[in-house]
């Protein structure tokens, strides 16, 4: 039975509302990214308390960080503004999470050794580990990152319970290219939001299809369906946020891959089928969000079909004979053992009737139905969850919030 949701998020709910983030900056050129991160965190509803080391103040001023966070920045363990003169205790007791970004090689070494000779390392050491977890976003030159000393320190940091965000790979401020870049502000925000999501699917593998398929007629033309891929990408992101290992098989869309998600790009329904079927048995959940073309041209022509412009030539359009594509969802649902299968139904009317028919035809336990024309390309949607016995509407919301609710529903059924 589908149970009513108790805490459905509202449209555009600030994702980090009520969260208190203790944001520590150590010395690194990536401090400029942390300025942007502060803006994003505040916009997402978080309270941001900035702590800076003396080295960080060489790269960006406390004035900038105060203006962006709307709170005085703390830089010294001797800060006389604290009534009890214990900034390290007060700061770490108030926070839901401590994020050090950028975390320099030197600062990571200090964390590992439990040193406490500046306010930021002192606060990290004094923090209650159960209520104030530590997230670390390294930022350094690639040789410093690859050095055995840093790698040893990072392994120890993880063993001590810290979470690592990044580092990224690419061109570095020093002119070299490799591992060690701090993640971009938007990536750190995505990671922080994911960190706070309940881990409904920890330890599970989830396979998702998304986007349209494109069935070529000739080298320049083809047949496709309406689908931006946004709903499927949101489901992949929500599954990863919930702790799952996620593979996303995507038709031709121009969307950024959600962080931590493995993406396989395909074009045609047959390619999607060939990618999905061998992977499906190893997954606990399969969510078929893709708008797969039901038919494809029986033959793909090698050259473009040309209009005949000769006087008196036939004006009849070319006949294209079609053949049926394999039904990916039905094929996965027939696997034994196979994953828990969730289908999508994009209809233009009679949502419930069509959804029930599809549930029976594809032999799947759950389907999410939506009115196609009302949601194509949009950031919001309304879903009707239909199982064999009942139905429940997930009211209009942004696609990520709906995806999180769907993931929670799926997890409760595993
Ligand atoms: O059969 P219909 O297209 O109406 O069903 C929609 C559902 O089936 C969606 O979940 C879609 O991803 C899936 N599907 C599929 N393979 C097809 C056609 C649809 O996996 N060839």
PDB file of C-alpha atoms and ligand atoms in Angstrom, residues 209 269 272 286-294 325-330 342-347 358 361-362 364 367, ligand 1:
ATOM      1  CA  UNK A 209      17.278   5.419 -17.845  1.00  0.00           C
ATOM      2  CA  UNK A 269      16.455   2.398 -28.096  1.00  0.00           C
ATOM      3  CA  UNK A 272      19.785   1.677 -24.487  1.00  0.00           C
ATOM      4  CA  UNK A 286      15.626  -0.106 -12.030  1.00  0.00           C
ATOM      5  CA  UNK A 287      13.826   3.170 -12.750  1.00  0.00           C
ATOM      6  CA  UNK A 288      12.826   3.527 -16.418  1.00  0.00           C
ATOM      7  CA  UNK A 289      12.354   7.266 -16.888  1.00  0.00           C
ATOM      8  CA  UNK A 290      13.449   7.367 -20.532  1.00  0.00           C
ATOM      9  CA  UNK A 291      10.979   8.274 -23.263  1.00  0.00           C
ATOM     10  CA  UNK A 292      11.956   5.410 -25.538  1.00  0.00           C
ATOM     11  CA  UNK A 293      10.797   5.532 -29.161  1.00  0.00           C
ATOM     12  CA  UNK A 294       8.387   2.655 -29.743  1.00  0.00           C
ATOM     13  CA  UNK A 325      11.919  -1.380 -30.691  1.00  0.00           C
ATOM     14  CA  UNK A 326      12.497  -3.778 -27.783  1.00  0.00           C
ATOM     15  CA  UNK A 327      10.664  -2.852 -24.570  1.00  0.00           C
ATOM     16  CA  UNK A 328      13.535  -2.298 -22.133  1.00  0.00           C
ATOM     17  CA  UNK A 329      11.384  -2.068 -19.007  1.00  0.00           C
ATOM     18  CA  UNK A 330       9.359  -5.202 -19.784  1.00  0.00           C
ATOM     19  CA  UNK A 342       9.627   1.331 -11.547  1.00  0.00           C
ATOM     20  CA  UNK A 343       8.102   2.585 -14.797  1.00  0.00           C
ATOM     21  CA  UNK A 344       7.044   6.015 -15.976  1.00  0.00           C
ATOM     22  CA  UNK A 345       3.946   6.840 -17.988  1.00  0.00           C
ATOM     23  CA  UNK A 346       3.730  10.157 -19.835  1.00  0.00           C
ATOM     24  CA  UNK A 347       0.134  10.540 -20.972  1.00  0.00           C
ATOM     25  CA  UNK A 358       0.930  -0.327 -18.160  1.00  0.00           C
ATOM     26  CA  UNK A 361       1.255  -5.133 -19.342  1.00  0.00           C
ATOM     27  CA  UNK A 362       4.864  -4.668 -18.197  1.00  0.00           C
ATOM     28  CA  UNK A 364       5.977  -4.128 -12.765  1.00  0.00           C
ATOM     29  CA  UNK A 367       4.557   3.230 -11.963  1.00  0.00           C
TER      30      UNK A 367
HETATM   31  O1  LIG B   1       5.134   1.412 -23.321  1.00  0.00           O
HETATM   32  P1  LIG B   1       5.220   2.826 -22.850  1.00  0.00           P
HETATM   33  O2  LIG B   1       6.194   3.635 -23.628  1.00  0.00           O
HETATM   34  O3  LIG B   1       3.899   3.504 -22.755  1.00  0.00           O
HETATM   35  O4  LIG B   1       5.754   2.725 -21.340  1.00  0.00           O
HETATM   36  C1  LIG B   1       6.508   3.702 -20.708  1.00  0.00           C
HETATM   37  C2  LIG B   1       7.484   3.088 -19.744  1.00  0.00           C
HETATM   38  O5  LIG B   1       8.172   1.995 -20.353  1.00  0.00           O
HETATM   39  C3  LIG B   1       8.576   4.033 -19.338  1.00  0.00           C
HETATM   40  O6  LIG B   1       9.018   3.661 -18.042  1.00  0.00           O
HETATM   41  C4  LIG B   1       9.648   3.804 -20.386  1.00  0.00           C
HETATM   42  O7  LIG B   1      10.936   4.174 -19.931  1.00  0.00           O
HETATM   43  C5  LIG B   1       9.549   2.307 -20.589  1.00  0.00           C
HETATM   44  N1  LIG B   1       9.861   1.857 -21.941  1.00  0.00           N
HETATM   45  C6  LIG B   1      10.976   1.073 -22.176  1.00  0.00           C
HETATM   46  N2  LIG B   1      11.236   0.604 -23.426  1.00  0.00           N
HETATM   47  C7  LIG B   1      10.422   0.889 -24.461  1.00  0.00           C
HETATM   48  C8  LIG B   1       9.291   1.699 -24.252  1.00  0.00           C
HETATM   49  C9  LIG B   1       9.037   2.171 -22.980  1.00  0.00           C
HETATM   50  O8  LIG B   1      11.729   0.810 -21.228  1.00  0.00           O
HETATM   51  N3  LIG B   1      10.719   0.434 -25.665  1.00  0.00           N
END
